[in-house]
């Protein structure tokens, strides 16, 4: 594409000669690709093997892209206005297609244009790479390098000729999009660093002997092992790696560390067990079901997503499923093993992280009774645990006002979510994947400003039909297209029409025309078609259609053909418009031909997106309901958890329009993930609710007490899990790539609504309609320190202040007294 500066006319002889110069420059280029010297002659598209390269099309077509002829023309503008464009391009786009912002005089003659373009055709012979069909690498790399070279010389060209050259290639768009994602790899590293800091901080304690920062580091390392194991395994079994799969690093980082928090919370709750080995066994026994439920539900949710008909979503879900499985395996083996060794380190009075340094028992606390140990464990939980485990239950469950506020806010969120779902748009644009600072943005600016395209090239394809006897079918397709609302007027180009006109226009072939049936005599059809396709004396339309027909291997019959047309793209304002256009064309040509255009690749995803979302969410939700019900052995609670997850999905999708996210293949991945991720925020609370019973009386209120206990027991771990997930994806907020930007916004919605409906909404609902506890569940009233709503809770969890007597190494520490 050529863009003239203000005041420069691209149709002057000087500007046209510069176009010719750039055309000759491109034809003369050669590049070393895979050790081979590749030129334009190597990568150009040809009508058939052995033919010359397809002639490029532009305003230079008036002079056959020949410098001598252009230089000899005294008035190129007059040539443009006097020579019929259709005599040169009888079936291609009109001249205006190749001119940007043309201006005309009163007589209708073109007098100037701010931009022009030359259209080149490169071959695209699919090659197999690692078992997968890929675009022709020579053509791809040649056009990318040519585009880079033109970018480097652009400023000099603008200064010398007042014209900038912008080369747009499909391969360049792919590279720019891929590079933008790769440039955000540093953000992934930052996510790991932040997670290391956060996990170490959460598991640390004020006394080095009782701190577990090292375990936080190990947990993050296990996530890294899970990620690379998933990449390696999936690659080994042949699952294609795509750009979106790179985001899996952040997904597993947020999900994986949560399991460690749950395990360690259970470990602290088992402080009354003397033996470190038995204590770790008890902790894993208590945390195991919760970790298993969340891991298996995540796994099932992603497996359900793999049933999608969108290849990118399928591949991502495969990778995510394998990653979740590896993460679970590493958490319950590697992390648990290191956690046990860490408890041995603690038993030997060694410092956290610097385990070679003995800190001595005097830096710890010698506790006597089990009650004192329980109190000390509660005190060691930290500020966050007291806020989530003590103050929050009192705030939302301690009074009817608190419950009412939670329910009203939840209703508002749901109402906004439902409304937002009605406003959700389907849309996709390759431009979103190009970084804002990329030079390729200038290329897209020129394209959109001058050649933005109110028209999209398309074709109607025919298979191996009986062409000699079904000439009318090919002609009927042309007539159908001409009357279709979405087809540009006079844009249909039919090789059959031109072929029949050619036969009728040549008296020597007149006997081959059947006037009664208005068709070529079938017996002579193929012999004449070969003459038509190869004749040098016929109109340009004769050999131009060579690209629209395909002969079989024997060369005696057609195996396929196509009729060209253009789609009105200016009416395609959103995904639904694209679906309407595609469905209209397919419906009109049903049983006759199959319409296709390159954007159909994306439009097809729009069409299956709504049904795909419904199917995937329904499958995932059903699987989660069944699994949760089986694992916690309670249908009622399984249903309540599923309702909470459904609320998260509705609000997440409903708030997408409010944060500027459209529904497309990238955001669809997050919608599928939401089911699995939101399980983590609800099922822990639900499971803890069943593990205690409480007398339902006026003083305490049984269900509210148990809901408060569930928050005390699992609330901190759930909030830590949400916080860790947010920290993991926080660096994505600074990303330049569209994929990471969308993932950050979507994950923010998932975390926010997952926390709200899991930590706020679900406990309040359980306080009203929660099911009965397990039959063997202990009585909550016997352990007031675990009940934030109990009147004796503060006294029971009073911080134990150790009274330590410093003695020699041979003496034992005395028991401490309660503060």
Short mmCIF file of C-alpha atoms in Angstrom, two decimals, residues 315-713:
data_model
loop_
_atom_site.label_atom_id
_atom_site.label_comp_id
_atom_site.label_asym_id
_atom_site.label_seq_id
_atom_site.Cartn_x
_atom_site.Cartn_y
_atom_site.Cartn_z
CA UNK A 315 -6.13 -27.59 22.88
CA UNK A 316 -6.09 -25.22 25.85
CA UNK A 317 -8.50 -27.42 27.81
CA UNK A 318 -6.39 -30.49 27.07
CA UNK A 319 -3.28 -28.75 28.37
CA UNK A 320 -5.15 -27.39 31.40
CA UNK A 321 -6.61 -30.81 32.26
CA UNK A 322 -3.20 -32.44 32.17
CA UNK A 323 -1.73 -29.53 34.14
CA UNK A 324 -4.36 -29.85 36.88
CA UNK A 325 -3.67 -33.60 37.12
CA UNK A 326 0.08 -33.06 37.44
CA UNK A 327 -0.44 -30.28 39.99
CA UNK A 328 -2.60 -32.53 42.16
CA UNK A 329 0.00 -35.28 41.95
CA UNK A 330 2.85 -32.95 42.95
CA UNK A 331 0.84 -31.34 45.76
CA UNK A 332 -0.08 -34.62 47.48
CA UNK A 333 3.35 -36.18 46.99
CA UNK A 334 6.20 -33.72 46.55
CA UNK A 335 4.77 -30.83 48.59
CA UNK A 336 3.45 -33.08 51.37
CA UNK A 337 6.84 -34.84 51.59
CA UNK A 338 8.66 -31.51 51.88
CA UNK A 339 6.06 -30.34 54.41
CA UNK A 340 6.81 -33.36 56.58
CA UNK A 341 10.54 -32.71 56.36
CA UNK A 342 9.80 -29.12 57.32
CA UNK A 343 7.99 -30.32 60.45
CA UNK A 344 11.01 -32.47 61.29
CA UNK A 345 13.11 -29.35 60.90
CA UNK A 346 10.77 -27.58 63.32
CA UNK A 347 10.97 -30.44 65.80
CA UNK A 348 14.75 -30.16 65.73
CA UNK A 349 14.52 -26.43 66.53
CA UNK A 350 16.02 -25.31 63.22
CA UNK A 351 15.26 -22.02 61.51
CA UNK A 352 12.93 -21.75 58.53
CA UNK A 353 14.75 -21.60 55.14
CA UNK A 354 18.16 -21.52 56.90
CA UNK A 355 17.61 -24.98 58.28
CA UNK A 356 21.28 -25.52 59.04
CA UNK A 357 20.97 -22.97 61.87
CA UNK A 358 19.61 -24.21 65.20
CA UNK A 359 17.56 -21.57 66.98
CA UNK A 360 16.90 -23.47 70.21
CA UNK A 361 13.70 -24.12 72.07
CA UNK A 362 13.88 -20.80 73.87
CA UNK A 363 12.79 -19.09 70.68
CA UNK A 364 9.66 -21.17 70.59
CA UNK A 365 6.96 -21.92 73.10
CA UNK A 366 6.58 -24.90 75.36
CA UNK A 367 2.90 -25.61 75.63
CA UNK A 368 1.30 -27.83 78.18
CA UNK A 369 -2.33 -28.84 77.76
CA UNK A 370 -4.14 -29.45 74.48
CA UNK A 371 -6.25 -26.33 75.11
CA UNK A 372 -3.14 -24.19 75.35
CA UNK A 373 -1.84 -25.66 72.11
CA UNK A 374 -5.13 -24.93 70.40
CA UNK A 375 -5.08 -21.36 71.69
CA UNK A 376 -1.54 -20.84 70.51
CA UNK A 377 -2.45 -22.25 67.10
CA UNK A 378 -5.32 -19.77 66.85
CA UNK A 379 -3.09 -16.89 67.86
CA UNK A 380 -0.51 -17.91 65.26
CA UNK A 381 -3.09 -17.73 62.49
CA UNK A 382 -2.37 -14.03 62.00
CA UNK A 383 -4.40 -10.91 61.25
CA UNK A 384 -5.89 -12.10 57.97
CA UNK A 385 -7.19 -15.26 59.62
CA UNK A 386 -8.78 -13.31 62.43
CA UNK A 387 -10.43 -10.90 59.97
CA UNK A 388 -11.85 -13.65 57.73
CA UNK A 389 -12.34 -16.30 60.40
CA UNK A 390 -13.68 -14.17 63.26
CA UNK A 391 -14.79 -10.68 62.28
CA UNK A 392 -16.39 -11.53 58.91
CA UNK A 393 -18.71 -14.26 60.32
CA UNK A 394 -19.90 -11.85 62.97
CA UNK A 395 -20.50 -9.17 60.38
CA UNK A 396 -22.56 -11.20 57.91
CA UNK A 397 -23.98 -13.95 60.13
CA UNK A 398 -24.26 -12.33 63.53
CA UNK A 399 -27.45 -10.42 62.71
CA UNK A 400 -30.32 -10.40 60.26
CA UNK A 401 -29.15 -7.03 58.99
CA UNK A 402 -25.82 -8.47 57.88
CA UNK A 403 -27.57 -11.36 56.13
CA UNK A 404 -30.02 -9.02 54.42
CA UNK A 405 -27.22 -6.81 53.12
CA UNK A 406 -25.40 -9.80 51.60
CA UNK A 407 -28.57 -11.09 49.93
CA UNK A 408 -29.52 -7.67 48.55
CA UNK A 409 -26.03 -7.04 47.14
CA UNK A 410 -26.05 -10.52 45.62
CA UNK A 411 -29.41 -9.82 44.00
CA UNK A 412 -28.06 -6.55 42.56
CA UNK A 413 -25.03 -8.36 41.15
CA UNK A 414 -27.26 -10.99 39.56
CA UNK A 415 -29.62 -8.39 38.11
CA UNK A 416 -26.72 -6.48 36.57
CA UNK A 417 -25.26 -9.76 35.34
CA UNK A 418 -28.47 -10.83 33.64
CA UNK A 419 -28.83 -7.42 32.03
CA UNK A 420 -25.20 -7.48 30.90
CA UNK A 421 -25.70 -10.89 29.30
CA UNK A 422 -28.33 -9.33 27.04
CA UNK A 423 -25.80 -6.67 25.99
CA UNK A 424 -22.92 -9.09 25.36
CA UNK A 425 -21.52 -8.86 21.84
CA UNK A 426 -19.59 -11.39 19.82
CA UNK A 427 -16.64 -9.85 18.07
CA UNK A 428 -13.09 -10.61 17.01
CA UNK A 429 -10.46 -8.47 15.32
CA UNK A 430 -6.90 -9.43 14.44
CA UNK A 431 -5.89 -5.86 15.22
CA UNK A 432 -6.45 -6.52 18.94
CA UNK A 433 -3.49 -8.89 18.93
CA UNK A 434 -1.07 -6.25 17.61
CA UNK A 435 0.78 -4.28 20.35
CA UNK A 436 -0.03 -0.56 20.45
CA UNK A 437 3.60 0.42 19.81
CA UNK A 438 4.14 -1.92 16.88
CA UNK A 439 5.02 -0.41 13.46
CA UNK A 440 2.46 -2.79 12.02
CA UNK A 441 -0.18 -0.52 13.55
CA UNK A 442 0.70 2.01 10.82
CA UNK A 443 0.09 -0.66 8.21
CA UNK A 444 -3.35 -1.35 9.66
CA UNK A 445 -4.06 2.38 9.87
CA UNK A 446 -3.42 2.78 6.15
CA UNK A 447 -5.49 -0.30 5.40
CA UNK A 448 -8.45 0.89 7.48
CA UNK A 449 -8.24 4.50 6.29
CA UNK A 450 -8.03 3.87 2.57
CA UNK A 451 -8.77 0.21 1.90
CA UNK A 452 -10.78 -0.64 4.97
CA UNK A 453 -12.78 -2.61 2.99
CA UNK A 454 -16.41 -2.29 2.52
CA UNK A 455 -16.07 -5.57 0.63
CA UNK A 456 -14.74 -9.03 1.44
CA UNK A 457 -13.67 -11.45 -1.33
CA UNK A 458 -15.51 -14.78 -1.25
CA UNK A 459 -16.21 -17.80 -3.45
CA UNK A 460 -18.93 -20.36 -4.03
CA UNK A 461 -17.35 -23.81 -4.44
CA UNK A 462 -18.53 -26.78 -6.50
CA UNK A 463 -17.24 -30.32 -6.17
CA UNK A 464 -16.86 -33.07 -8.76
CA UNK A 465 -20.30 -32.59 -10.32
CA UNK A 466 -21.24 -33.51 -13.89
CA UNK A 467 -20.27 -30.11 -15.30
CA UNK A 468 -21.17 -30.79 -18.97
CA UNK A 469 -24.75 -31.71 -18.00
CA UNK A 470 -25.13 -29.40 -15.02
CA UNK A 471 -24.04 -26.10 -16.52
CA UNK A 472 -27.29 -24.59 -15.29
CA UNK A 473 -26.40 -25.32 -11.66
CA UNK A 474 -23.25 -23.23 -11.89
CA UNK A 475 -25.18 -20.45 -13.61
CA UNK A 476 -27.94 -20.66 -11.00
CA UNK A 477 -25.41 -20.04 -8.24
CA UNK A 478 -24.39 -16.80 -9.95
CA UNK A 479 -28.03 -15.67 -10.18
CA UNK A 480 -28.62 -16.50 -6.52
CA UNK A 481 -25.60 -14.49 -5.47
CA UNK A 482 -26.65 -11.48 -7.52
CA UNK A 483 -29.94 -11.28 -5.64
CA UNK A 484 -28.52 -11.83 -2.16
CA UNK A 485 -28.57 -8.86 0.21
CA UNK A 486 -25.02 -9.45 1.45
CA UNK A 487 -23.38 -9.65 -2.00
CA UNK A 488 -21.87 -6.53 -3.56
CA UNK A 489 -23.68 -5.49 -6.71
CA UNK A 490 -21.98 -6.60 -9.96
CA UNK A 491 -19.25 -8.41 -8.02
CA UNK A 492 -20.11 -11.95 -9.11
CA UNK A 493 -17.55 -13.50 -11.46
CA UNK A 494 -18.60 -16.79 -13.08
CA UNK A 495 -16.23 -18.78 -15.24
CA UNK A 496 -19.21 -20.66 -16.68
CA UNK A 497 -20.86 -17.45 -17.90
CA UNK A 498 -17.63 -16.22 -19.51
CA UNK A 499 -17.05 -19.66 -21.02
CA UNK A 500 -20.50 -19.79 -22.61
CA UNK A 501 -20.18 -16.23 -23.89
CA UNK A 502 -16.82 -17.10 -25.39
CA UNK A 503 -18.28 -20.09 -27.21
CA UNK A 504 -21.18 -18.05 -28.57
CA UNK A 505 -18.82 -15.26 -29.64
CA UNK A 506 -16.65 -17.54 -31.78
CA UNK A 507 -18.40 -18.64 -35.00
CA UNK A 508 -16.02 -21.53 -35.39
CA UNK A 509 -17.45 -22.99 -32.21
CA UNK A 510 -21.05 -22.08 -33.00
CA UNK A 511 -22.05 -25.68 -33.73
CA UNK A 512 -21.12 -26.48 -30.16
CA UNK A 513 -23.88 -24.27 -28.75
CA UNK A 514 -27.28 -25.85 -28.02
CA UNK A 515 -29.68 -22.92 -28.45
CA UNK A 516 -32.69 -24.91 -27.27
CA UNK A 517 -31.12 -25.66 -23.89
CA UNK A 518 -29.01 -22.50 -23.78
CA UNK A 519 -25.85 -24.43 -23.01
CA UNK A 520 -22.71 -25.88 -24.57
CA UNK A 521 -23.16 -29.31 -26.11
CA UNK A 522 -22.06 -31.68 -23.30
CA UNK A 523 -20.02 -33.91 -25.58
CA UNK A 524 -17.80 -30.97 -26.57
CA UNK A 525 -17.76 -29.25 -23.18
CA UNK A 526 -14.33 -30.32 -21.92
CA UNK A 527 -12.53 -30.05 -25.26
CA UNK A 528 -13.72 -26.46 -25.62
CA UNK A 529 -12.99 -25.66 -21.95
CA UNK A 530 -9.34 -26.59 -22.48
CA UNK A 531 -9.16 -24.24 -25.46
CA UNK A 532 -10.92 -21.49 -23.51
CA UNK A 533 -8.58 -21.85 -20.55
CA UNK A 534 -5.40 -21.81 -22.62
CA UNK A 535 -6.19 -19.61 -25.59
CA UNK A 536 -4.01 -16.56 -26.12
CA UNK A 537 -6.42 -14.87 -28.47
CA UNK A 538 -9.45 -14.79 -26.23
CA UNK A 539 -10.32 -12.05 -23.74
CA UNK A 540 -8.38 -11.71 -20.53
CA UNK A 541 -11.30 -13.39 -18.76
CA UNK A 542 -10.46 -16.67 -20.49
CA UNK A 543 -7.17 -17.40 -18.82
CA UNK A 544 -7.98 -15.42 -15.68
CA UNK A 545 -10.46 -18.18 -14.79
CA UNK A 546 -7.75 -20.83 -14.81
CA UNK A 547 -7.48 -20.27 -11.06
CA UNK A 548 -11.22 -20.95 -10.68
CA UNK A 549 -11.20 -24.46 -12.10
CA UNK A 550 -9.35 -27.60 -11.00
CA UNK A 551 -8.74 -30.59 -13.27
CA UNK A 552 -8.48 -34.15 -12.05
CA UNK A 553 -5.21 -36.03 -12.21
CA UNK A 554 -5.99 -37.37 -15.66
CA UNK A 555 -6.72 -33.84 -16.90
CA UNK A 556 -9.92 -34.83 -18.70
CA UNK A 557 -12.59 -33.67 -16.21
CA UNK A 558 -13.05 -30.99 -13.56
CA UNK A 559 -12.89 -32.08 -9.96
CA UNK A 560 -13.78 -28.66 -8.52
CA UNK A 561 -14.53 -25.08 -9.47
CA UNK A 562 -15.62 -21.82 -7.91
CA UNK A 563 -17.55 -18.64 -8.61
CA UNK A 564 -16.17 -15.45 -7.12
CA UNK A 565 -18.13 -12.67 -5.43
CA UNK A 566 -17.68 -10.03 -2.72
CA UNK A 567 -19.53 -9.58 0.57
CA UNK A 568 -20.68 -6.20 1.87
CA UNK A 569 -18.58 -5.94 5.02
CA UNK A 570 -19.69 -2.47 6.12
CA UNK A 571 -22.93 -4.01 7.42
CA UNK A 572 -21.06 -6.52 9.58
CA UNK A 573 -20.89 -4.42 12.73
CA UNK A 574 -20.78 -7.33 15.17
CA UNK A 575 -20.68 -11.10 15.40
CA UNK A 576 -24.41 -11.52 14.91
CA UNK A 577 -24.28 -9.62 11.63
CA UNK A 578 -21.48 -11.90 10.47
CA UNK A 579 -23.54 -14.96 11.40
CA UNK A 580 -26.55 -13.58 9.53
CA UNK A 581 -24.46 -12.98 6.39
CA UNK A 582 -22.88 -16.43 6.51
CA UNK A 583 -26.19 -18.20 7.18
CA UNK A 584 -27.91 -16.22 4.43
CA UNK A 585 -25.32 -17.23 1.84
CA UNK A 586 -25.27 -20.84 2.95
CA UNK A 587 -29.05 -21.05 2.96
CA UNK A 588 -29.38 -19.48 -0.48
CA UNK A 589 -26.78 -21.78 -2.02
CA UNK A 590 -27.78 -24.94 -0.15
CA UNK A 591 -27.74 -27.90 -2.50
CA UNK A 592 -26.07 -25.85 -5.22
CA UNK A 593 -22.65 -24.73 -3.96
CA UNK A 594 -20.75 -24.10 -0.75
CA UNK A 595 -19.87 -20.44 -0.02
CA UNK A 596 -16.66 -19.63 1.81
CA UNK A 597 -14.53 -16.60 2.67
CA UNK A 598 -11.53 -16.37 4.98
CA UNK A 599 -13.50 -14.51 7.73
CA UNK A 600 -15.84 -17.53 7.88
CA UNK A 601 -13.15 -19.10 10.08
CA UNK A 602 -14.01 -16.56 12.77
CA UNK A 603 -17.70 -16.23 11.93
CA UNK A 604 -18.13 -19.96 12.36
CA UNK A 605 -16.75 -19.62 15.87
CA UNK A 606 -19.39 -16.95 16.56
CA UNK A 607 -22.08 -19.35 15.45
CA UNK A 608 -20.98 -22.21 17.68
CA UNK A 609 -20.00 -19.93 20.53
CA UNK A 610 -23.40 -19.43 22.14
CA UNK A 611 -24.40 -23.08 21.82
CA UNK A 612 -20.87 -24.08 22.80
CA UNK A 613 -20.95 -21.99 25.96
CA UNK A 614 -24.33 -23.38 26.94
CA UNK A 615 -23.19 -26.95 26.29
CA UNK A 616 -19.82 -26.63 28.01
CA UNK A 617 -21.18 -24.84 31.07
CA UNK A 618 -24.05 -27.31 31.33
CA UNK A 619 -21.70 -30.29 31.09
CA UNK A 620 -19.24 -28.76 33.55
CA UNK A 621 -21.97 -27.70 35.97
CA UNK A 622 -23.63 -31.11 35.86
CA UNK A 623 -20.32 -32.86 36.38
CA UNK A 624 -19.49 -30.57 39.30
CA UNK A 625 -22.91 -31.19 40.88
CA UNK A 626 -22.56 -34.97 40.61
CA UNK A 627 -18.97 -34.99 41.83
CA UNK A 628 -19.51 -32.59 44.74
CA UNK A 629 -22.64 -34.51 45.77
CA UNK A 630 -20.73 -37.79 45.78
CA UNK A 631 -17.65 -36.42 47.54
CA UNK A 632 -19.52 -34.62 50.34
CA UNK A 633 -22.40 -37.12 50.37
CA UNK A 634 -25.16 -34.53 50.40
CA UNK A 635 -27.47 -33.73 47.47
CA UNK A 636 -28.84 -30.54 48.99
CA UNK A 637 -25.41 -29.06 49.56
CA UNK A 638 -24.24 -30.19 46.13
CA UNK A 639 -27.14 -28.27 44.63
CA UNK A 640 -26.38 -25.12 46.66
CA UNK A 641 -22.74 -25.20 45.56
CA UNK A 642 -23.85 -25.56 41.94
CA UNK A 643 -26.19 -22.59 42.34
CA UNK A 644 -23.33 -20.49 43.74
CA UNK A 645 -21.16 -21.47 40.75
CA UNK A 646 -23.99 -20.59 38.34
CA UNK A 647 -24.27 -17.16 39.96
CA UNK A 648 -20.55 -16.62 39.43
CA UNK A 649 -20.83 -17.53 35.74
CA UNK A 650 -23.86 -15.32 35.15
CA UNK A 651 -22.24 -12.31 36.83
CA UNK A 652 -18.91 -12.87 35.14
CA UNK A 653 -20.45 -13.00 31.66
CA UNK A 654 -22.86 -10.17 32.46
CA UNK A 655 -20.08 -7.83 33.55
CA UNK A 656 -17.97 -8.48 30.44
CA UNK A 657 -19.58 -5.59 28.49
CA UNK A 658 -18.89 -3.27 31.43
CA UNK A 659 -15.14 -3.96 31.29
CA UNK A 660 -14.85 -3.86 27.51
CA UNK A 661 -14.55 -7.58 26.75
CA UNK A 662 -16.39 -9.13 23.81
CA UNK A 663 -17.32 -12.76 23.50
CA UNK A 664 -14.78 -14.56 21.32
CA UNK A 665 -12.44 -17.51 21.40
CA UNK A 666 -10.16 -15.95 24.01
CA UNK A 667 -12.84 -14.89 26.50
CA UNK A 668 -14.67 -18.19 25.92
CA UNK A 669 -11.71 -20.02 27.44
CA UNK A 670 -12.16 -17.96 30.61
CA UNK A 671 -15.88 -18.72 30.70
CA UNK A 672 -15.10 -22.43 30.63
CA UNK A 673 -12.44 -22.01 33.32
CA UNK A 674 -14.84 -20.09 35.57
CA UNK A 675 -16.77 -23.24 36.45
CA UNK A 676 -13.69 -25.07 37.67
CA UNK A 677 -12.09 -22.11 39.40
CA UNK A 678 -15.24 -20.97 41.22
CA UNK A 679 -15.66 -24.46 42.69
CA UNK A 680 -12.61 -23.80 44.86
CA UNK A 681 -14.31 -20.81 46.50
CA UNK A 682 -17.51 -22.66 47.42
CA UNK A 683 -16.83 -26.32 48.04
CA UNK A 684 -14.39 -25.78 50.93
CA UNK A 685 -16.95 -23.73 52.83
CA UNK A 686 -19.70 -26.23 52.03
CA UNK A 687 -17.62 -29.19 53.15
CA UNK A 688 -16.70 -27.57 56.48
CA UNK A 689 -20.38 -26.79 57.12
CA UNK A 690 -21.18 -30.51 57.30
CA UNK A 691 -18.39 -31.44 59.69
CA UNK A 692 -19.92 -29.97 62.89
CA UNK A 693 -23.34 -29.96 64.49
CA UNK A 694 -24.84 -27.35 66.74
CA UNK A 695 -28.05 -27.25 68.76
CA UNK A 696 -30.53 -24.98 67.04
CA UNK A 697 -31.70 -22.76 69.89
CA UNK A 698 -32.55 -19.13 70.40
CA UNK A 699 -29.18 -18.24 71.88
CA UNK A 700 -26.96 -19.47 69.09
CA UNK A 701 -28.95 -20.59 66.05
CA UNK A 702 -27.53 -23.89 64.76
CA UNK A 703 -27.13 -23.23 61.04
CA UNK A 704 -25.65 -19.76 61.54
CA UNK A 705 -23.18 -21.17 64.05
CA UNK A 706 -22.11 -23.90 61.66
CA UNK A 707 -21.80 -21.42 58.77
CA UNK A 708 -19.64 -19.22 61.01
CA UNK A 709 -17.51 -22.25 61.86
CA UNK A 710 -17.13 -23.03 58.13
CA UNK A 711 -15.81 -19.51 57.59
CA UNK A 712 -13.52 -19.81 60.61
CA UNK A 713 -12.26 -23.16 59.42
#
